[in-house]
PDB file of C-alpha atoms and ligand atoms in Angstrom:
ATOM      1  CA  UNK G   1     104.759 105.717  79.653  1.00  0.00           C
ATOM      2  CA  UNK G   2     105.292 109.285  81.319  1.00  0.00           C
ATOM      3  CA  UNK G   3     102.344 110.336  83.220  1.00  0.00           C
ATOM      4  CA  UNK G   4     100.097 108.646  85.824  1.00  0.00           C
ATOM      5  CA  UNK G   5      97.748 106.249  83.938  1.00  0.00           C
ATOM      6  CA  UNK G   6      94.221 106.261  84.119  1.00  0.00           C
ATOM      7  CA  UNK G   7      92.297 103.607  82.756  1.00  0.00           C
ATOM      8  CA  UNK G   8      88.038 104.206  81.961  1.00  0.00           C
ATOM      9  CA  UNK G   9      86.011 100.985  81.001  1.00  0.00           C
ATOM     10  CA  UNK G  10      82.314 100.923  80.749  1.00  0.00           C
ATOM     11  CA  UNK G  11      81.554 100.847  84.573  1.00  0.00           C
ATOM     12  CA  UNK G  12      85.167 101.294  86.187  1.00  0.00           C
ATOM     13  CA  UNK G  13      87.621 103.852  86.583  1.00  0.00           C
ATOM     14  CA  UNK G  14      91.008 102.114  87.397  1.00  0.00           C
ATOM     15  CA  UNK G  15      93.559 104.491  88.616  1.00  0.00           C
ATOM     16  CA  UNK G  16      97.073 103.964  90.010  1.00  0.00           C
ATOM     17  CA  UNK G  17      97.035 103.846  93.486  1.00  0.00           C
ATOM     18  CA  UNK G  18      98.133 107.612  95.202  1.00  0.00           C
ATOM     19  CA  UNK G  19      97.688 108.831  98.506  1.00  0.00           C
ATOM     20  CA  UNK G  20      95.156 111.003  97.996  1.00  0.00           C
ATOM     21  CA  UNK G  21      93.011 107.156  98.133  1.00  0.00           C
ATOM     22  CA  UNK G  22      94.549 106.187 101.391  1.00  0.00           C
ATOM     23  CA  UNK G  23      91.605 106.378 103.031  1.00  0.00           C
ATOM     24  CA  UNK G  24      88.777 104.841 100.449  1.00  0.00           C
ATOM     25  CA  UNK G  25      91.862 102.020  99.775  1.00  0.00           C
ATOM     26  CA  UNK G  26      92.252 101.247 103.464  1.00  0.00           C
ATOM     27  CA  UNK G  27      88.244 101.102 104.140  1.00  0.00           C
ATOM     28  CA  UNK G  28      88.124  98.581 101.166  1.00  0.00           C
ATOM     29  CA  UNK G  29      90.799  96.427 102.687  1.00  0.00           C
ATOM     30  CA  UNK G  30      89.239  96.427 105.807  1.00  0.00           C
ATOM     31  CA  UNK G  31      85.337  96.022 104.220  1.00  0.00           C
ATOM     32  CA  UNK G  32      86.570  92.709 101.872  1.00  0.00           C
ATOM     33  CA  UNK G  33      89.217  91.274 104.806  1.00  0.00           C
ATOM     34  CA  UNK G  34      87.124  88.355 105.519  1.00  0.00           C
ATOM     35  CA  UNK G  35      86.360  87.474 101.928  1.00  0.00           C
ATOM     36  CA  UNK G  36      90.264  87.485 100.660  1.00  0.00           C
ATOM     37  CA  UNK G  37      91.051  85.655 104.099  1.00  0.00           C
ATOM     38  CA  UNK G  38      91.902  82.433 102.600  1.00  0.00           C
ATOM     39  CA  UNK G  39      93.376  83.285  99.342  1.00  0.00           C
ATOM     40  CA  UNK G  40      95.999  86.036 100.681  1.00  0.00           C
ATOM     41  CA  UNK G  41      98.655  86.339 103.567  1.00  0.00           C
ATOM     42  CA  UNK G  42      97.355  86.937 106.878  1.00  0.00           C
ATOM     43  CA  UNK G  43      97.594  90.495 107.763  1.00  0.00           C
ATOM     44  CA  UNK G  44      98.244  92.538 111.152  1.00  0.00           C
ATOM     45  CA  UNK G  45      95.320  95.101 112.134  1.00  0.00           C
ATOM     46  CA  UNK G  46      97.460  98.275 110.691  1.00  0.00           C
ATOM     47  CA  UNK G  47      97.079  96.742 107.135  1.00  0.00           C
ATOM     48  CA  UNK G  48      93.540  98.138 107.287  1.00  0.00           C
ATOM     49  CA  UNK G  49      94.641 101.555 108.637  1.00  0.00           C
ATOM     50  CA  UNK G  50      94.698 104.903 106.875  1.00  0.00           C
ATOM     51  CA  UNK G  51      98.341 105.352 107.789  1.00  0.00           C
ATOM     52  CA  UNK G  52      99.391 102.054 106.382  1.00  0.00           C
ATOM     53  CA  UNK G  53      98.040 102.813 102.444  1.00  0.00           C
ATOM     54  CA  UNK G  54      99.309 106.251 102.830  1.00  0.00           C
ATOM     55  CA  UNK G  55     103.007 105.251 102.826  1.00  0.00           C
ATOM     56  CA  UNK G  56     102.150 102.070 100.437  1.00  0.00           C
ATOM     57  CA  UNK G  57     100.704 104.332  98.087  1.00  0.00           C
ATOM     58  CA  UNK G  58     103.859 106.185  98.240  1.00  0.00           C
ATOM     59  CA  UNK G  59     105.835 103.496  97.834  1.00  0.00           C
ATOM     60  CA  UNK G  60     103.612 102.354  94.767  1.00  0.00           C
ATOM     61  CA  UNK G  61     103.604 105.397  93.230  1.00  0.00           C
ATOM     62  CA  UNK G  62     107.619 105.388  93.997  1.00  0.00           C
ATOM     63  CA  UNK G  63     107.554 101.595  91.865  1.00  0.00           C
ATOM     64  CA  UNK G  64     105.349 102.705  89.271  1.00  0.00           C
ATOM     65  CA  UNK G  65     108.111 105.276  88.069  1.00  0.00           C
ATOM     66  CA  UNK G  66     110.956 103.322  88.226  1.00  0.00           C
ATOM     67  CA  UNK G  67     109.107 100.697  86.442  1.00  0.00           C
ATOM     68  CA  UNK G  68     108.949  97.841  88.955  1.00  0.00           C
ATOM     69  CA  UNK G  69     104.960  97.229  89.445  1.00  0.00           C
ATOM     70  CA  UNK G  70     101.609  99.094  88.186  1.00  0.00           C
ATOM     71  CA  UNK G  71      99.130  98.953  91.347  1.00  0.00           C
ATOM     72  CA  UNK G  72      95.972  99.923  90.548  1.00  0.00           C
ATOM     73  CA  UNK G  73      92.920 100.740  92.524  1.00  0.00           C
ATOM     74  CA  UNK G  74      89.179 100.283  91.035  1.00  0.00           C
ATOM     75  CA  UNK G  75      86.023 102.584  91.533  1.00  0.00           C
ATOM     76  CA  UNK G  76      82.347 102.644  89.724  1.00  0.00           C
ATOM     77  CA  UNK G  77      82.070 105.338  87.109  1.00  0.00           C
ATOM     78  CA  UNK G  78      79.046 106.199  89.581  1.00  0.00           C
ATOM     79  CA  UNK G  79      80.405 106.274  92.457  1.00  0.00           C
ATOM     80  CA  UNK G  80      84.773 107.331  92.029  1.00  0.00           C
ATOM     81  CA  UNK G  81      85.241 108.222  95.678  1.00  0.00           C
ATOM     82  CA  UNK G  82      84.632 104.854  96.840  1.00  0.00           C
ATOM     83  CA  UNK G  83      87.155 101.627  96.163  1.00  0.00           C
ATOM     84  CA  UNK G  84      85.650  98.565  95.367  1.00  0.00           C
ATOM     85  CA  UNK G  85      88.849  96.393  94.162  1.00  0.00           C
ATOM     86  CA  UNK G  86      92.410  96.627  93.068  1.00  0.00           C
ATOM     87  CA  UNK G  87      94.447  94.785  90.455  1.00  0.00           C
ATOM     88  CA  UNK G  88      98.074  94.925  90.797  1.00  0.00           C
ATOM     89  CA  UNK G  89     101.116  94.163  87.930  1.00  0.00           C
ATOM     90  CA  UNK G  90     104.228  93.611  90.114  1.00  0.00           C
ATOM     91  CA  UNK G  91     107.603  92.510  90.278  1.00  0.00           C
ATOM     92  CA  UNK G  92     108.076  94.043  86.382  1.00  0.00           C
ATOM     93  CA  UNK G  93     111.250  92.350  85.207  1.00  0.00           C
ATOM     94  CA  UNK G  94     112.809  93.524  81.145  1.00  0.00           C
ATOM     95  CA  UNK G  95     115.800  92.711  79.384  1.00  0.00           C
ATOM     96  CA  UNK G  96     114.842  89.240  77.278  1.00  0.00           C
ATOM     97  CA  UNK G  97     111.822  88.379  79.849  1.00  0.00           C
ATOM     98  CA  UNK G  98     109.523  91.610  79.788  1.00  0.00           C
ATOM     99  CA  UNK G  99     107.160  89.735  82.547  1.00  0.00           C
ATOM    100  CA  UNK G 100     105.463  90.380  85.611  1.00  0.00           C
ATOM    101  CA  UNK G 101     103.065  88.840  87.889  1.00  0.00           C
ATOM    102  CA  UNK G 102      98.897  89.912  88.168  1.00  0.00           C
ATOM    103  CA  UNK G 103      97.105  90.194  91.442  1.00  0.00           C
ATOM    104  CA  UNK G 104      93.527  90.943  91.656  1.00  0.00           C
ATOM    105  CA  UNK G 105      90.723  91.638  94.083  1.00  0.00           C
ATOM    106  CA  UNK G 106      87.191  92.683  94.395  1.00  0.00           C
ATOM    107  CA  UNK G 107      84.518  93.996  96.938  1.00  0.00           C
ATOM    108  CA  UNK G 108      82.096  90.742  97.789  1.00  0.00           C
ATOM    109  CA  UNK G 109      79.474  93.006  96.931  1.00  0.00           C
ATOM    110  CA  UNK G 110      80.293  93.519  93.786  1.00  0.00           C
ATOM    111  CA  UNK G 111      81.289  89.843  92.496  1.00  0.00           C
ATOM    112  CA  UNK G 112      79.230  88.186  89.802  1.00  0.00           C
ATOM    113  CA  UNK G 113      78.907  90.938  87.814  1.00  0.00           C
ATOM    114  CA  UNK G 114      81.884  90.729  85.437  1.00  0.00           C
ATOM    115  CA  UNK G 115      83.341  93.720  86.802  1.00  0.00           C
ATOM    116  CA  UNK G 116      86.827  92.196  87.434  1.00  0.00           C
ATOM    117  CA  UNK G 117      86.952  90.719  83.592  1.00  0.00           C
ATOM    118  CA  UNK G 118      85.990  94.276  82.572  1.00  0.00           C
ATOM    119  CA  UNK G 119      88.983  95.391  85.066  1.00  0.00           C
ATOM    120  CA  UNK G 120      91.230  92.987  83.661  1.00  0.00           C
ATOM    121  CA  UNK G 121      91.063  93.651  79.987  1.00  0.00           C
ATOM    122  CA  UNK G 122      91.421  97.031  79.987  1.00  0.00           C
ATOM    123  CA  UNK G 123      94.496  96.258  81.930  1.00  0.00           C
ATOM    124  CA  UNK G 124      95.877  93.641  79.822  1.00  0.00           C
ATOM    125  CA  UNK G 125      95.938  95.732  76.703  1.00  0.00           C
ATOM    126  CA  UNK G 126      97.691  98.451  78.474  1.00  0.00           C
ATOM    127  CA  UNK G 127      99.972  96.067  79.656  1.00  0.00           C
ATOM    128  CA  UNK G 128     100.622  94.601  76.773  1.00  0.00           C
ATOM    129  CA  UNK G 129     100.322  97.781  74.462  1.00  0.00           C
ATOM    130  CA  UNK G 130     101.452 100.503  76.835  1.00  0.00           C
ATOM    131  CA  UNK G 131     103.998  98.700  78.827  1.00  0.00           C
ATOM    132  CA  UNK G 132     105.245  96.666  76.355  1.00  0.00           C
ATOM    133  CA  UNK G 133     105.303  93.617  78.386  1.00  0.00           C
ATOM    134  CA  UNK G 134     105.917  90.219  76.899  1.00  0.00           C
ATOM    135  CA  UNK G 135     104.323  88.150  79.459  1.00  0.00           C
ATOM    136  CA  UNK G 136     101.637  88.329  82.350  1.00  0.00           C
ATOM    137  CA  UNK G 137     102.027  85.374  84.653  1.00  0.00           C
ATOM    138  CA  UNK G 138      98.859  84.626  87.240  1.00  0.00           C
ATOM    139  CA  UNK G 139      98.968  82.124  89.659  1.00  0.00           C
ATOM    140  CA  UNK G 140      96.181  80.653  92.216  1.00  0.00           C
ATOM    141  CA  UNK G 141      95.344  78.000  95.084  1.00  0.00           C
ATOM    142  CA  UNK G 142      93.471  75.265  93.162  1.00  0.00           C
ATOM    143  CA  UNK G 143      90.471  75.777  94.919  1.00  0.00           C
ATOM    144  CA  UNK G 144      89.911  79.499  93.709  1.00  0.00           C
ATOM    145  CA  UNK G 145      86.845  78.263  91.505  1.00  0.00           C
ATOM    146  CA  UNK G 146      86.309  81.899  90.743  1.00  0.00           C
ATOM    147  CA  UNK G 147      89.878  83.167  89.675  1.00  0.00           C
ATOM    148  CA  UNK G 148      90.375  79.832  87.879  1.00  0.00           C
ATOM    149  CA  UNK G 149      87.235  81.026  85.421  1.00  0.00           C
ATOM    150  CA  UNK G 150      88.673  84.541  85.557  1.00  0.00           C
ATOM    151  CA  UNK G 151      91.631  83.823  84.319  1.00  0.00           C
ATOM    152  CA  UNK G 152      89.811  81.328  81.953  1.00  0.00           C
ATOM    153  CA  UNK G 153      87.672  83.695  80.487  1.00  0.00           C
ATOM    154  CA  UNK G 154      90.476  86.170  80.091  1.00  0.00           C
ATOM    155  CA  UNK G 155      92.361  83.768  78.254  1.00  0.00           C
ATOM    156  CA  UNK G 156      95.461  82.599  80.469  1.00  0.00           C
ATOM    157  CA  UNK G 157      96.516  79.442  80.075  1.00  0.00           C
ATOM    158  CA  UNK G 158      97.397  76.793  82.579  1.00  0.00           C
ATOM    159  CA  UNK G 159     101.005  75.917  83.143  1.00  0.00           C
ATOM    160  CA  UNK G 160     101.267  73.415  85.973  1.00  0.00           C
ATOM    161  CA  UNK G 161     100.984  73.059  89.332  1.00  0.00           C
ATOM    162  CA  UNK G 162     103.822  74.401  91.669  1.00  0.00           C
ATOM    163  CA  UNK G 163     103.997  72.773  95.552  1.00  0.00           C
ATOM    164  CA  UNK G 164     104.395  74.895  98.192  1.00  0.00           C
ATOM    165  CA  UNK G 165     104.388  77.409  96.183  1.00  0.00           C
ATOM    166  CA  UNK G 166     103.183  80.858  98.438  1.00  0.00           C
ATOM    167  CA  UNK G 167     102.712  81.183 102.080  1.00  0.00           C
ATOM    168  CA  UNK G 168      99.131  82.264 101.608  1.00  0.00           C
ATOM    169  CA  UNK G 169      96.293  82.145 105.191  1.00  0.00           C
ATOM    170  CA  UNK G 170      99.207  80.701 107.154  1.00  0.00           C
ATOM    171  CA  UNK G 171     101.017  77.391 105.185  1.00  0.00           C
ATOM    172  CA  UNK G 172     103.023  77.232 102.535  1.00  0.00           C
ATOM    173  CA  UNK G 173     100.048  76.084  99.329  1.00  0.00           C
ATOM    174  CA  UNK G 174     100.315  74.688  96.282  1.00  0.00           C
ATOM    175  CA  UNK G 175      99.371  77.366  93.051  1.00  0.00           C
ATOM    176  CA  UNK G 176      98.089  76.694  90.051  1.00  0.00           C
ATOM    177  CA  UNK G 177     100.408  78.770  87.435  1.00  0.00           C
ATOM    178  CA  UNK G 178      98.882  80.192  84.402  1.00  0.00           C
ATOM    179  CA  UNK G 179     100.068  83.271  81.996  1.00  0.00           C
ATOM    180  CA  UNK G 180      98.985  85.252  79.232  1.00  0.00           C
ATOM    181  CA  UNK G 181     101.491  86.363  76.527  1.00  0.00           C
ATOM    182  CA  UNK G 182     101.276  89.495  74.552  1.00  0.00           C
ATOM    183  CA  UNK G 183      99.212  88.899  71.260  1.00  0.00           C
ATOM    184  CA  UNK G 184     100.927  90.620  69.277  1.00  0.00           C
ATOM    185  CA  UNK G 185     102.255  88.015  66.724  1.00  0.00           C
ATOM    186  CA  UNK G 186     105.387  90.484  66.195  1.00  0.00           C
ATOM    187  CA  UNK G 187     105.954  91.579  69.713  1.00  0.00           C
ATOM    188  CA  UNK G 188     109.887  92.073  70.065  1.00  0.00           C
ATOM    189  CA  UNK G 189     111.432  93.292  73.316  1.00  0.00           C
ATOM    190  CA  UNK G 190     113.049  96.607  73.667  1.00  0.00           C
ATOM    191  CA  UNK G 191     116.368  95.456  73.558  1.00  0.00           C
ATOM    192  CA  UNK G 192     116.116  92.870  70.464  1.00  0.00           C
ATOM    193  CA  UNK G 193     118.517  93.956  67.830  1.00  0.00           C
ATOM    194  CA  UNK G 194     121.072  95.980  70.378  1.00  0.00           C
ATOM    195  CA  UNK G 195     124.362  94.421  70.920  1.00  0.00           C
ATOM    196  CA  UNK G 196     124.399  92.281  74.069  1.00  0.00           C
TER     197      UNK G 196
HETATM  198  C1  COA W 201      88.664  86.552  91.967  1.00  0.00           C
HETATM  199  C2  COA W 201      87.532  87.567  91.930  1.00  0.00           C
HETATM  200  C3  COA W 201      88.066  88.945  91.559  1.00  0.00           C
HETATM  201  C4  COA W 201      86.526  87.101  90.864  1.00  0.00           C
HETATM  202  O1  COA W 201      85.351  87.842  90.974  1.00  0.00           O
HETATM  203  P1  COA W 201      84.151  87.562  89.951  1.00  0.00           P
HETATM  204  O2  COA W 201      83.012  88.416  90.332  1.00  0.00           O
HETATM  205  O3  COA W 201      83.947  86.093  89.836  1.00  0.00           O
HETATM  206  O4  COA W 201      84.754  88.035  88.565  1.00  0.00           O
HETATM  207  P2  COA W 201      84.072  89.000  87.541  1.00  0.00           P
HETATM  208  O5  COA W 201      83.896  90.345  88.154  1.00  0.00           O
HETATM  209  O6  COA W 201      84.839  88.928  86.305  1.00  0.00           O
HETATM  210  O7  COA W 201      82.606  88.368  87.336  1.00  0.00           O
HETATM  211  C5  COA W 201      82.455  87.123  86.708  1.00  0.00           C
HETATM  212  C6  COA W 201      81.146  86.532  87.155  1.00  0.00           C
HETATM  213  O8  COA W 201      80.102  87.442  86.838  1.00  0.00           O
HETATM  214  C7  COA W 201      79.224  86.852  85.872  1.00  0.00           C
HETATM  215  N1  COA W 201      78.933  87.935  84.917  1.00  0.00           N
HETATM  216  C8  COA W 201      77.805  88.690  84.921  1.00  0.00           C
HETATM  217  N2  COA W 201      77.876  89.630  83.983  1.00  0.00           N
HETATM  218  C9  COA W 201      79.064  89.465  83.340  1.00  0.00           C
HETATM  219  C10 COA W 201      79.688  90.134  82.267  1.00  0.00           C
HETATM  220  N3  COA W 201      79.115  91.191  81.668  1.00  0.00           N
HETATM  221  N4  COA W 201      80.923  89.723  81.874  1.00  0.00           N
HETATM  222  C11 COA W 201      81.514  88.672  82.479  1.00  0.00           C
HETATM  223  N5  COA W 201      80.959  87.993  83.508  1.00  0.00           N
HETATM  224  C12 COA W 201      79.727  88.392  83.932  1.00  0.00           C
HETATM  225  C13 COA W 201      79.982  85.689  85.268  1.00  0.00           C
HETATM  226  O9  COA W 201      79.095  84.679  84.847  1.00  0.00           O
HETATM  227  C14 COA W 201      80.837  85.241  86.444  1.00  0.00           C
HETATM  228  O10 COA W 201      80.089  84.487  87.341  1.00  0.00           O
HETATM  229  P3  COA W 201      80.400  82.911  87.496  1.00  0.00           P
HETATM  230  O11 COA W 201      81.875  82.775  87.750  1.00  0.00           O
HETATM  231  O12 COA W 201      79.561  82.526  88.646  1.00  0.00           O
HETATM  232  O13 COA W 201      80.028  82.328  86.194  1.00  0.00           O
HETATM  233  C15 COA W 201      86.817  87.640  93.310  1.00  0.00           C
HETATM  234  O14 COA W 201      86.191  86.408  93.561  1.00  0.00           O
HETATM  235  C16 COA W 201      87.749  87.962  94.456  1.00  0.00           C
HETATM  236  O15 COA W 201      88.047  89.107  94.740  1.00  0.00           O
HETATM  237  N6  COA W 201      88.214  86.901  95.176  1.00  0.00           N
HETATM  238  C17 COA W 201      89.033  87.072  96.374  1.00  0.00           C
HETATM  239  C18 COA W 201      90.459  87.511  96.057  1.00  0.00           C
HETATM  240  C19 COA W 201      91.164  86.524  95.137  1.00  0.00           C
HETATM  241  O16 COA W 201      90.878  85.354  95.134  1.00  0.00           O
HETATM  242  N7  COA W 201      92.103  87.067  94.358  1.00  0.00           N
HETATM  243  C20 COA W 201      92.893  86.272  93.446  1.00  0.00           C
HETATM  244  C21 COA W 201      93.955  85.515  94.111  1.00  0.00           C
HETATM  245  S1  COA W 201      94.809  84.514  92.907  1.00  0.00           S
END
């Protein structure tokens, strides 16, 4: 994959996160802090600033093309100024593995609607069909009743339960670990077949 990817599904555009949405990205993580409160890190106040998700765009955009995460940002078809989630494939690893790890969130406003399943398949398939990855691994605190049936829905399976797993709202909390691997019956990574 060459050029910045754009993703379109019924009601979303899904773009990779660039500077130029510093500013809607930033008022979305400052509009949805209370909600994500107890399922992500606890931030300082210049998370939400403008300044802050102009240098991580940067920095994603940096990632994306040396192939070590995809960060996306989501917007309504109606309404593509304005951020309403993101969904983030990080920490890319290839060779023999071909993995990485999903993150996901979504304006309050806009739960319940299926938006973030609509999100995440388009996302999976380019994942698995663009990026050639193997293996998508998703992991959440056991009382995440709502990413649980994401992830459910989406087809992820449950792996076990790790203790103490990610310093999430302040303590060190078990995760539930789940994953999705490619469907492709035939999948082989890019090195299979080259000498070792
Ligand atoms: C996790 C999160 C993205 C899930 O949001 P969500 O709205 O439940 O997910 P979806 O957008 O896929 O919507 C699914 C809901 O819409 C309903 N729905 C309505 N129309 C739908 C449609 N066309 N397709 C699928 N679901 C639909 C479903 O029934 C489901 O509701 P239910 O769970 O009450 O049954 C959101 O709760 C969030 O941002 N949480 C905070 C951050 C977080 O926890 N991130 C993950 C850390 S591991």
């Amino acid at each position: 994959v060459t050029e910045l990817p754009s993703l379109v599904t019924e009601r979303l555009a899904i773009t990779l996160l660039q500077p130029a949405a510093a500013e809607p990205a930033a008022a979305y993580a400052a509009a949805n802090r209370a909600y994500v409160a107890p399922w992500s890190p606890r931030r300082g106040d210049d998370y939400y600033s403008h300044d802050f998700w102009a240098v991580h765009a940067e920095q994603s955009l940096e990632e994306w093309r040396s192939g070590r995460s995809a960060r996306f940002v989501l917007s309504l078809a109606s309404d593509p100024a304005c951020v309403i989630g993101e969904c983030n494939l990080t920490e890319i690893a290839r060779g023999y593995f071909e993995s990485c790890y999903l993150g996901f969130s979504l304006h309050h406003r806009h739960t319940g609607r299926g938006l973030m399943t609509e999100a995440l398949s388009a996302l999976l398939a380019f994942a698995f069909q663009e990026m050639r990855l193997h293996r998508v691994s998703a992991n959440y605190l056991p009382d995440n009743l709502r990413s649980e049936r994401l992830l459910r829905r989406l087809g992820f399976r449950k792996e076990g339960l790790a203790p103490a797993y990610l310093f999430i709202n302040g303590a060190w909390r078990d995760h539930v670990l789940t994953s999705l691997a490619n469907p492709d019956p035939g999948f082989l990574p890019a090195l299979a077949g080259r000498p070792a």
